[in-house]
PDB file of C-alpha atoms in Angstrom:
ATOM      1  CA  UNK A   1      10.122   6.546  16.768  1.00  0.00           C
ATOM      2  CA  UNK A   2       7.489   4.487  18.040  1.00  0.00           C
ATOM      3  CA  UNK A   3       6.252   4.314  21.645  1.00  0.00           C
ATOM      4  CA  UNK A   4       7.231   1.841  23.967  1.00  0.00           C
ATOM      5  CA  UNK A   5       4.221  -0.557  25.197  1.00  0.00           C
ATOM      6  CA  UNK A   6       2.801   0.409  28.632  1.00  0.00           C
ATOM      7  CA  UNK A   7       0.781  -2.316  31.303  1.00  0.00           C
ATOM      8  CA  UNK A   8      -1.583  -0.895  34.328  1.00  0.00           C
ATOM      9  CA  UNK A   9      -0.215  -2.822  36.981  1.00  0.00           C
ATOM     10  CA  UNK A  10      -1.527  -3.983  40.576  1.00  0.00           C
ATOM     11  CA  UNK A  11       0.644  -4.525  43.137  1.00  0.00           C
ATOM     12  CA  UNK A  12      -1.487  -6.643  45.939  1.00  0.00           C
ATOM     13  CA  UNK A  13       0.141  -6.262  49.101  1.00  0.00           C
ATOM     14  CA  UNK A  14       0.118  -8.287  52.949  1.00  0.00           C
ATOM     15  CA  UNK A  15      -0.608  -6.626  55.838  1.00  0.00           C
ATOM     16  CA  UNK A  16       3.063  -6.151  56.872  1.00  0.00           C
ATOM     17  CA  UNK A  17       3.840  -4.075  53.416  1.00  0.00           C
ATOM     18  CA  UNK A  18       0.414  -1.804  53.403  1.00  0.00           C
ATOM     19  CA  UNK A  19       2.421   0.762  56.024  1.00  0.00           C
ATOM     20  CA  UNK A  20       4.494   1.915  53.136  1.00  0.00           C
ATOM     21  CA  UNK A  21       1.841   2.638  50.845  1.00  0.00           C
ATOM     22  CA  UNK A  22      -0.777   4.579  53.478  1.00  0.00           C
ATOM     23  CA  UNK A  23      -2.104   1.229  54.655  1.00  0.00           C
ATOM     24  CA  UNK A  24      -3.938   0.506  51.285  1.00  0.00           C
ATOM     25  CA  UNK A  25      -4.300  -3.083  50.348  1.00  0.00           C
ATOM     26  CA  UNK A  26      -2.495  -2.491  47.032  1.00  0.00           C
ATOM     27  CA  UNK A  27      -0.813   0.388  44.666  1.00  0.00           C
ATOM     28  CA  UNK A  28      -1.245   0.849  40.844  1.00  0.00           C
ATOM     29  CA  UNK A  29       1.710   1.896  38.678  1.00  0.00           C
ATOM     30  CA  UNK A  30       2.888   1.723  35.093  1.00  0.00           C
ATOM     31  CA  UNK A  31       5.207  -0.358  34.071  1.00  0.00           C
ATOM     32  CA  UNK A  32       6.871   0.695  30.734  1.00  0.00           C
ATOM     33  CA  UNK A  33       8.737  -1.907  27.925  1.00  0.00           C
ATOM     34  CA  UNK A  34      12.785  -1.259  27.666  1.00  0.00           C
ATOM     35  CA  UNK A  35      12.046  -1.075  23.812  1.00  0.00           C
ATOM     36  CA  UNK A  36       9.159  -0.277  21.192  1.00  0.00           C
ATOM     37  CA  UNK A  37       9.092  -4.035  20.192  1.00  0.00           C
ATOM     38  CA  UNK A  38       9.146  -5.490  23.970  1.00  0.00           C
ATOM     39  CA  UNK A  39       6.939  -6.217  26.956  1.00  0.00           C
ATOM     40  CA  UNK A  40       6.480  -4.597  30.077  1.00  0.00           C
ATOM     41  CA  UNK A  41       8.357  -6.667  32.952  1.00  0.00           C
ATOM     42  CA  UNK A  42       8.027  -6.830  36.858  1.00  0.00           C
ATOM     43  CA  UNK A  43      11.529  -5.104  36.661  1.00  0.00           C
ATOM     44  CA  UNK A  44      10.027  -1.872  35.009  1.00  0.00           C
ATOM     45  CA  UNK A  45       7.107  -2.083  36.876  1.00  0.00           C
ATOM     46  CA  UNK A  46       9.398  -2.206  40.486  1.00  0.00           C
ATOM     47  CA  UNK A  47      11.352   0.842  38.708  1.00  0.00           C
ATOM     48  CA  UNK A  48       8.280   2.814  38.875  1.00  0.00           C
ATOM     49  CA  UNK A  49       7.214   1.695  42.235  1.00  0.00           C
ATOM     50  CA  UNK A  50      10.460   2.933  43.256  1.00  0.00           C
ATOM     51  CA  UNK A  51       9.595   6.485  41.888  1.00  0.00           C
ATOM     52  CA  UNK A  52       6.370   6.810  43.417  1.00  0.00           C
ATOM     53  CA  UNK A  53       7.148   4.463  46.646  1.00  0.00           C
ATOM     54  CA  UNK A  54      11.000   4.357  47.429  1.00  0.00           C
ATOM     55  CA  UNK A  55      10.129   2.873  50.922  1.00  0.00           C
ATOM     56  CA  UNK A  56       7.992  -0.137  49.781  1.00  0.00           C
ATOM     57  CA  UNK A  57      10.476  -0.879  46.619  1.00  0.00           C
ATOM     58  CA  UNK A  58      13.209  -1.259  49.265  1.00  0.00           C
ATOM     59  CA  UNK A  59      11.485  -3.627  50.831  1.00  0.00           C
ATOM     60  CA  UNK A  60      11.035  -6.064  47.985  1.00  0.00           C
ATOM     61  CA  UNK A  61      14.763  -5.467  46.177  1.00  0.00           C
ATOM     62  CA  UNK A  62      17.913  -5.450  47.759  1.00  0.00           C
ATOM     63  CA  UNK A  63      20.631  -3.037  47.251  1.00  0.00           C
ATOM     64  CA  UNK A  64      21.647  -4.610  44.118  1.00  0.00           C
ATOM     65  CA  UNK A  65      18.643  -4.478  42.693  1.00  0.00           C
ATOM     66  CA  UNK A  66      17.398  -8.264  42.700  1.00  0.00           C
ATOM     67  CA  UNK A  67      14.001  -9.548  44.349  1.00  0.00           C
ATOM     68  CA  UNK A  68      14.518 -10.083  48.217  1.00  0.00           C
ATOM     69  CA  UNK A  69      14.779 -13.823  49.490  1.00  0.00           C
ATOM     70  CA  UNK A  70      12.399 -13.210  52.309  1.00  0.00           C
ATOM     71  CA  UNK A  71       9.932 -12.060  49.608  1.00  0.00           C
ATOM     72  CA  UNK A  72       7.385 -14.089  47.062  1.00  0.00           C
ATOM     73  CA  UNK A  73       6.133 -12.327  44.347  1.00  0.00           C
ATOM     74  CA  UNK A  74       3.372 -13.720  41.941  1.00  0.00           C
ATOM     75  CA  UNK A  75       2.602 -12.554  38.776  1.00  0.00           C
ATOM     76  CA  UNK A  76      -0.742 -13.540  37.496  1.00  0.00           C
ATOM     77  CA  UNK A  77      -0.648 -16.586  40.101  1.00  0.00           C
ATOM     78  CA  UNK A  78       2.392 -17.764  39.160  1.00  0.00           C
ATOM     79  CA  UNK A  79       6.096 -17.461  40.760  1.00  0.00           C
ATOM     80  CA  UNK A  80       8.046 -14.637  39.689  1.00  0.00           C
ATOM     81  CA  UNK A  81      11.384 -16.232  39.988  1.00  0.00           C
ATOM     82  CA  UNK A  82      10.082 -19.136  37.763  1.00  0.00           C
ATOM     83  CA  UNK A  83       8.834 -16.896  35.179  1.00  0.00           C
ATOM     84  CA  UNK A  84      12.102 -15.070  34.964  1.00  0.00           C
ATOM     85  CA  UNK A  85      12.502 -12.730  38.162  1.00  0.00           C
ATOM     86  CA  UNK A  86      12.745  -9.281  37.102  1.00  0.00           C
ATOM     87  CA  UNK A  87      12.596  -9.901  33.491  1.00  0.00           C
ATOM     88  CA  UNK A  88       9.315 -11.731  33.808  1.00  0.00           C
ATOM     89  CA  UNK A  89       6.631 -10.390  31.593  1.00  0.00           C
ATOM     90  CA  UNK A  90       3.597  -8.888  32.592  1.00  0.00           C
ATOM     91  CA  UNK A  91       0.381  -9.093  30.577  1.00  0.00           C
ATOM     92  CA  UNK A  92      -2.210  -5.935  30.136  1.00  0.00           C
ATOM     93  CA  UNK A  93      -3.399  -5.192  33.510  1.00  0.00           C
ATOM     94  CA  UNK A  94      -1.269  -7.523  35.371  1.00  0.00           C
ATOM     95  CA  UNK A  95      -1.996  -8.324  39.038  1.00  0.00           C
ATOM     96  CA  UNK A  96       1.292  -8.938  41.304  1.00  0.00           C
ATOM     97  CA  UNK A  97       1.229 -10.559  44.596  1.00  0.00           C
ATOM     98  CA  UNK A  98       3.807  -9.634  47.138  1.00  0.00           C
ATOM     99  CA  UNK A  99       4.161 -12.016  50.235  1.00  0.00           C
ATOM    100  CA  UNK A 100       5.850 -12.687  53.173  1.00  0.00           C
ATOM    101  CA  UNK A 101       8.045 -16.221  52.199  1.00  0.00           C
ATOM    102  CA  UNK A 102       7.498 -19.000  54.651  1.00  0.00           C
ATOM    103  CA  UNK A 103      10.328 -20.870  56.065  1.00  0.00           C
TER     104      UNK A 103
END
């Protein structure tokens, strides 16, 4: 059995989110494929962040598990949502963007 392919990812944080992670400007984590022939997602990486920071996951999913309206997340400077959502791919070293959505 092979391993499954493994990203360093940066979660980049506002203000309003850096409580929940010891008022850093942004967390680290691992986000891990679902399969040896796969890429890491934002999904996997938010799985992770919800090991190591329950508090701050919860504040970007909702209770069924999908990205929070009130929420924009970027992956490499582009939308999430339009890349995908959670099954959006992240490259090696992947930075994500979390921010407040404007109404």
């Amino acid at each position: 059995m092979k391993a499954r392919p493994v990203t360093l990812v940066t979660f980049v944080l506002p203000t309003t989110l850096r409580h929940w992670i010891g008022d850093d400007t942004q967390v680290r984590v691992f986000a891990v494929a679902p399969g040896e022939s796969e890429t890491p997602t934002l999904g996997g990486a938010l799985d992770t962040l919800r090991r190591t920071h329950p508090d701050l996951e919860g504040r970007l999913r909702d209770e069924y598990g999908a990205l929070r309206r009130h929420i924009g997340i970027f992956v490499c400077g582009e939308n999430a949502r339009r890349l995908g959502g959670l099954d959006c791919e992240l490259p090696p070293g992947a930075e994500v963007y979390v921010l407040p959505a404007l109404s």
